[in-house]
Coordinates of C-alpha atoms in Angstrom, one line a residue:
M15 CA -11.0 -29.7 7.1
N16 CA -10.2 -30.7 10.7
A17 CA -11.8 -29.2 13.9
E18 CA -8.8 -26.8 14.4
D19 CA -9.2 -25.4 10.9
S20 CA -12.9 -25.0 11.3
E21 CA -12.4 -23.1 14.5
M22 CA -9.8 -20.8 12.9
A23 CA -12.1 -20.2 9.9
S24 CA -15.0 -19.4 12.2
Q25 CA -13.0 -16.9 14.3
A26 CA -11.6 -15.3 11.1
G27 CA -15.1 -14.8 9.8
E28 CA -16.1 -13.1 13.0
W29 CA -13.1 -10.8 13.0
V30 CA -13.7 -9.7 9.4
V31 CA -17.3 -8.9 10.2
R32 CA -16.3 -7.0 13.3
M33 CA -13.5 -5.1 11.6
H34 CA -15.9 -3.8 9.0
A35 CA -18.6 -2.8 11.5
H36 CA -19.3 0.9 11.9
D37 CA -18.8 0.8 15.7
C38 CA -15.6 -1.2 15.7
T39 CA -13.4 0.1 18.5
E40 CA -9.6 0.6 18.5
E41 CA -9.4 -2.1 21.3
E42 CA -11.1 -4.6 19.0
R43 CA -8.8 -3.7 16.1
A44 CA -5.8 -4.3 18.4
A45 CA -7.3 -7.6 19.5
C46 CA -7.8 -8.6 15.9
L47 CA -4.2 -7.8 15.1
R48 CA -3.0 -9.9 18.0
W49 CA -5.2 -12.8 16.8
R50 CA -3.8 -12.5 13.3
A51 CA -0.2 -12.4 14.6
R52 CA -0.6 -15.8 16.3
S53 CA 0.7 -17.7 13.3
P54 CA 1.0 -17.4 9.5
A55 CA -2.1 -19.6 9.2
H56 CA -4.2 -17.1 11.2
E57 CA -3.1 -14.3 9.0
A58 CA -3.7 -16.2 5.8
T59 CA -7.1 -17.3 6.9
F60 CA -8.1 -13.8 7.9
R61 CA -7.0 -12.4 4.6
G62 CA -8.9 -15.1 2.7
M63 CA -12.1 -14.3 4.6
E64 CA -11.6 -10.6 4.0
R65 CA -11.3 -11.2 0.3
A66 CA -14.7 -12.9 0.4
W67 CA -16.0 -9.9 2.4
L68 CA -14.7 -7.4 -0.2
R69 CA -16.3 -9.3 -3.0
S70 CA -19.6 -8.7 -1.2
A71 CA -19.1 -4.9 -1.2
G72 CA -22.1 -3.1 -2.5
L73 CA -24.5 -6.0 -1.8
A74 CA -25.4 -5.1 1.7
A75 CA -29.0 -4.4 0.5
N76 CA -29.4 -8.1 0.3
P77 CA -31.7 -9.0 3.2
A78 CA -29.6 -12.0 4.3
I79 CA -26.5 -10.0 4.4
A80 CA -28.1 -7.0 6.1
A81 CA -29.6 -9.3 8.8
A82 CA -26.2 -11.0 9.3
L83 CA -24.5 -7.6 9.7
R84 CA -27.1 -6.4 12.2
E85 CA -26.7 -9.6 14.2
A86 CA -22.9 -9.3 14.2
E87 CA -22.9 -5.7 15.3
R88 CA -25.5 -6.4 18.1
D89 CA -23.7 -9.5 19.5
G90 CA -20.1 -8.3 19.0
M91 CA -17.4 -10.8 19.7
Q92 CA -19.0 -13.0 22.4
A93 CA -16.3 -15.6 23.1
R94 CA -18.7 -18.3 24.4
R95 CA -21.3 -18.4 21.6
S96 CA -22.1 -21.9 20.3
R97 CA -20.5 -23.4 17.2
R98 CA -23.7 -22.9 15.2
R99 CA -23.9 -19.3 16.3
R100 CA -20.2 -18.7 15.4
W101 CA -20.9 -19.9 11.9
A102 CA -24.2 -18.0 11.5
V103 CA -22.8 -14.7 10.2
P104 CA -20.2 -16.0 7.8
L105 CA -22.6 -18.6 6.4
A106 CA -25.4 -16.0 5.9
M107 CA -22.9 -13.9 4.0
A108 CA -21.6 -16.8 2.0
A109 CA -25.0 -18.4 1.2
S110 CA -26.4 -15.1 -0.1
L111 CA -23.4 -14.8 -2.4
G112 CA -23.1 -18.4 -3.5
L113 CA -19.9 -18.6 -1.5
V114 CA -20.7 -21.4 1.0
A115 CA -17.6 -23.2 -0.3
V116 CA -15.5 -20.3 1.0
L117 CA -16.3 -21.3 4.6
V118 CA -16.8 -25.0 4.2
G119 CA -13.4 -25.3 2.5
P120 CA -11.4 -22.1 3.3
M121 CA -8.3 -23.6 1.8
R122 CA -10.0 -23.4 -1.6
L123 CA -10.3 -19.7 -1.2
L124 CA -6.6 -19.4 -0.4
D125 CA -5.7 -21.4 -3.5
D126 CA -5.3 -18.3 -5.6
R127 CA -2.8 -19.6 -8.0
P128 CA -1.9 -16.8 -10.5
T129 CA -3.1 -17.3 -14.1
E130 CA -0.6 -14.6 -15.2
V131 CA 2.8 -13.5 -13.7
Q132 CA 4.5 -10.5 -15.3
Q133 CA 7.6 -8.5 -14.4
Y134 CA 8.0 -4.9 -15.2
G135 CA 11.0 -2.6 -14.5
T136 CA 12.7 0.7 -15.4
A137 CA 16.3 1.7 -15.6
V138 CA 17.8 4.7 -13.8
G139 CA 16.4 7.9 -15.3
E140 CA 13.6 6.0 -17.1
Q141 CA 9.9 6.4 -16.5
R142 CA 7.5 4.0 -18.2
E143 CA 3.7 3.6 -18.3
V144 CA 2.3 0.1 -18.6
V145 CA -1.3 -1.2 -18.9
L146 CA -2.1 -4.3 -16.9
P147 CA -4.4 -7.1 -18.3
D148 CA -7.5 -5.6 -16.5
G149 CA -6.9 -2.1 -17.9
T150 CA -5.2 -0.7 -14.8
A151 CA -2.6 1.9 -15.7
V152 CA 0.7 2.0 -13.9
L153 CA 3.4 4.6 -14.2
L154 CA 6.8 3.3 -13.1
D155 CA 9.3 5.8 -11.8
T156 CA 13.1 5.6 -12.2
D157 CA 14.8 2.3 -11.1
T158 CA 11.5 0.6 -10.3
T159 CA 10.6 -3.1 -10.3
L160 CA 7.1 -4.6 -10.1
A161 CA 5.8 -8.1 -10.1
V162 CA 2.1 -8.6 -11.2
R163 CA 0.3 -11.7 -10.2
Y164 CA -3.4 -12.0 -11.3
S165 CA -5.7 -14.9 -10.6
K166 CA -9.4 -15.5 -11.2
R167 CA -10.1 -14.0 -7.7
T168 CA -7.4 -11.5 -7.0
R169 CA -5.2 -8.8 -8.5
R170 CA -1.8 -8.7 -6.7
V171 CA 1.1 -6.5 -7.3
E172 CA 4.4 -6.4 -5.5
L173 CA 6.6 -3.3 -5.6
T174 CA 10.1 -4.5 -4.9
A175 CA 12.0 -1.2 -5.6
G176 CA 11.2 2.4 -6.6
Q177 CA 7.9 4.2 -7.0
A178 CA 4.7 3.7 -9.0
R179 CA 1.4 5.4 -9.6
F180 CA -1.6 3.2 -10.0
A181 CA -4.9 4.1 -11.7
V182 CA -6.9 1.0 -10.9
T183 CA -9.8 -0.3 -13.0
P184 CA -12.8 -0.9 -10.8
D185 CA -13.6 -4.6 -10.1
A186 CA -15.5 -5.3 -6.9
E187 CA -15.0 -9.1 -7.6
R188 CA -11.2 -8.8 -7.5
P189 CA -9.8 -6.2 -5.1
F190 CA -6.4 -4.8 -6.2
T191 CA -3.6 -5.1 -3.7
V192 CA -0.1 -3.7 -3.8
S193 CA 2.5 -5.2 -1.4
A194 CA 5.6 -3.2 -0.5
N195 CA 8.1 -3.7 2.4
G196 CA 5.8 -6.1 4.2
G197 CA 2.7 -3.8 4.1
Q198 CA -0.3 -4.0 1.8
V199 CA -2.5 -1.4 0.1
T200 CA -6.0 -2.6 -1.0
A201 CA -8.2 -0.8 -3.5
V202 CA -11.2 -1.6 -5.7
G203 CA -11.1 1.4 -8.1
T204 CA -8.9 4.3 -7.2
A205 CA -5.6 6.2 -7.9
F206 CA -2.7 6.2 -5.6
T207 CA 1.1 6.1 -5.5
V208 CA 3.5 3.8 -3.5
R209 CA 7.1 4.6 -2.9
L210 CA 9.6 2.2 -1.5
D211 CA 12.7 3.6 0.2
A212 CA 15.3 2.0 2.4
A213 CA 13.9 3.5 5.6
A214 CA 10.1 3.4 4.9
T215 CA 7.2 3.0 2.5
T216 CA 5.0 6.0 1.5
V217 CA 1.4 5.7 0.2
T218 CA -0.3 8.7 -1.3
L219 CA -4.0 8.7 -2.2
L220 CA -4.9 10.7 -5.3
E221 CA -8.6 9.8 -5.5
G222 CA -11.0 7.2 -4.2
A223 CA -10.1 5.2 -1.1
V224 CA -7.6 2.6 0.0
V225 CA -6.9 0.6 3.1
V226 CA -3.3 0.3 4.2
E227 CA -2.1 -2.5 6.4
G228 CA 1.4 -2.5 8.0
P229 CA 3.8 -5.5 7.9
A230 CA 2.1 -8.5 9.6
D231 CA 5.4 -9.4 11.3
A232 CA 6.3 -5.9 12.5
A233 CA 7.5 -5.6 16.1
E234 CA 4.8 -2.9 16.6
R235 CA 1.5 -3.8 14.9
R236 CA -0.8 -1.0 13.8
P237 CA -4.5 -1.0 12.9
P238 CA -5.3 -0.7 9.2
A239 CA -5.6 2.9 8.0
R240 CA -8.2 4.1 5.6
L241 CA -6.9 7.0 3.6
K242 CA -8.8 9.9 2.0
P243 CA -7.7 11.8 -1.1
G244 CA -4.8 14.1 -0.3
E245 CA -3.6 11.9 2.6
Q246 CA -0.2 10.3 2.7
L247 CA 0.8 7.5 5.0
R248 CA 4.5 6.6 5.7
F249 CA 5.3 3.4 7.5
A250 CA 8.5 1.6 8.5
R251 CA 9.2 -2.1 8.2
D252 CA 9.3 -2.6 11.9
G253 CA 6.1 -0.7 12.5
G254 CA 7.9 2.0 14.5
E255 CA 6.9 4.7 12.1
W256 CA 3.2 5.0 11.1
A257 CA 2.3 8.6 10.3
T258 CA -0.5 10.1 8.2
T259 CA -0.3 13.6 6.8
I260 CA -2.1 15.9 4.5
V261 CA -0.1 16.7 1.3
N262 CA -0.4 19.0 -1.7
L263 CA -1.1 16.5 -4.5
D264 CA 0.5 18.7 -7.2
V265 CA 3.7 18.7 -5.2
A266 CA 3.5 15.0 -4.3
G267 CA 2.9 14.1 -8.0
A268 CA 5.5 16.4 -9.4
W269 CA 7.8 13.5 -10.3
T270 CA 5.3 12.4 -13.0
E271 CA 6.1 15.7 -14.8
G272 CA 9.9 15.5 -14.3
H273 CA 10.1 17.8 -11.3
V274 CA 10.9 17.7 -7.6
F275 CA 9.7 20.3 -5.2
A276 CA 11.8 21.1 -2.2
D277 CA 10.2 22.8 0.8
D278 CA 13.0 24.1 3.1
W279 CA 15.0 21.0 2.4
P280 CA 18.7 20.6 3.3
L281 CA 20.7 20.5 0.1
S282 CA 21.7 17.0 0.8
R283 CA 18.1 15.8 0.5
L284 CA 17.6 17.5 -2.8
V285 CA 20.9 15.9 -4.0
D286 CA 19.7 12.5 -3.0
E287 CA 16.4 12.9 -4.7
V288 CA 17.8 14.1 -8.0
N289 CA 20.5 11.4 -8.0
R290 CA 17.7 8.8 -8.2
Y291 CA 17.1 9.9 -11.8
S292 CA 20.6 10.2 -13.3
A293 CA 23.8 8.2 -13.8
V294 CA 25.7 11.5 -13.3
K295 CA 25.6 12.0 -9.5
L296 CA 25.6 15.2 -7.5
R297 CA 27.6 15.2 -4.3
A298 CA 27.2 17.9 -1.6
D299 CA 30.4 18.6 0.4
P300 CA 29.7 18.4 4.2
A301 CA 30.3 22.1 4.5
V302 CA 27.2 22.8 2.3
A303 CA 25.1 19.8 2.9
E304 CA 22.8 21.5 5.4
L305 CA 22.2 24.7 3.4
R306 CA 18.4 25.1 3.1
I307 CA 16.7 25.2 -0.3
S308 CA 13.1 25.6 -1.6
G309 CA 11.6 25.6 -5.0
G310 CA 10.8 23.4 -8.0
F311 CA 13.7 21.7 -10.0
R312 CA 13.9 19.5 -13.0
F313 CA 15.8 16.3 -12.2
D314 CA 16.7 15.2 -15.8
D315 CA 19.7 17.6 -16.2
P316 CA 22.1 17.5 -13.2
Q317 CA 24.6 19.9 -14.9
A318 CA 21.9 22.5 -15.3
L319 CA 20.7 22.0 -11.7
A320 CA 24.3 22.5 -10.4
L321 CA 24.5 25.8 -12.4
L322 CA 21.2 26.9 -10.9
L323 CA 22.3 26.0 -7.4
S324 CA 25.4 28.0 -7.8
H325 CA 23.2 31.1 -8.5
S326 CA 20.9 30.3 -5.6
L327 CA 23.3 29.3 -2.9
P328 CA 26.9 30.1 -1.9
V329 CA 28.1 27.0 -3.7
Q330 CA 30.2 26.2 -6.7
S331 CA 30.4 23.0 -8.7
A332 CA 33.2 21.0 -10.2
E333 CA 32.8 17.9 -12.5
A334 CA 34.9 14.8 -12.0
G335 CA 33.9 11.9 -14.3
N336 CA 30.3 11.0 -13.5
E337 CA 30.2 13.2 -10.4
I338 CA 29.4 16.8 -9.8
V339 CA 30.7 18.1 -6.5
L340 CA 29.1 21.1 -4.8
R341 CA 31.4 23.0 -2.5
R342 CA 31.2 26.2 -0.6
R343 CA 32.0 29.2 -2.7

């Protein structure tokens, strides 16, 4: 490892310690994101160091780790500390965990070649539950594709289309990460859903805790968000949208029971949601597209839904091939 790599590894270790400190400020988080954005190597080194940190979760009672943490929080991010001092915190962590090789040779840490690569998917209208090699249960929604890459150190999943619910088997040695639309969700043992749409990605936490990171190459970088149960985060690929809200988990998870709940939605939104699940498509004429609708609806029978809508709204339906057109009555 050359001097430049050593310096980058040292800085990455300092940033990881600082990002997990209880008194870390928003200014420091923003500075860390700027450091990570300098190059792909900066980002990769930071994530590698953070994986080492996550593997140390629950071991802070170790005197060496506790002392290192206290020193890091006391000294902060002093830019002019000596090379020996810069290595002190990461090395104390690593030595106590038998992970000196992580910092002596960080590229070894980044060598996470998968021992298993599996692809999962569903067709339009299909929902499927799969159990991953570690026991994690995943419910795939309609028209969903998932790539699973496990290694000895990591559990990585990439959601490339659709929506999935994850019930993660706890394993502090191998954090579970889901990548979608450039962002990343990290958990150890928890339950959450991730939905990938054209405009944005939505993460909903059902239980436990997760950390959500936005796209590393977004035009507007955001600090990582730690969600609590019942919180939902929606982010855009360019970083322009980054909003956390409180949601009703029964409503948010209705899709797992074959329902969709509308809360004062325009009819066009309900139509778009139901169409995700059926080869027979509803189409709302522009004259009725903005009519408001609320309630719970099954999405597995578009003909029955069209009939129900004709009794709830001033609309009538007409079938034409694989399409049901809703027009003003």
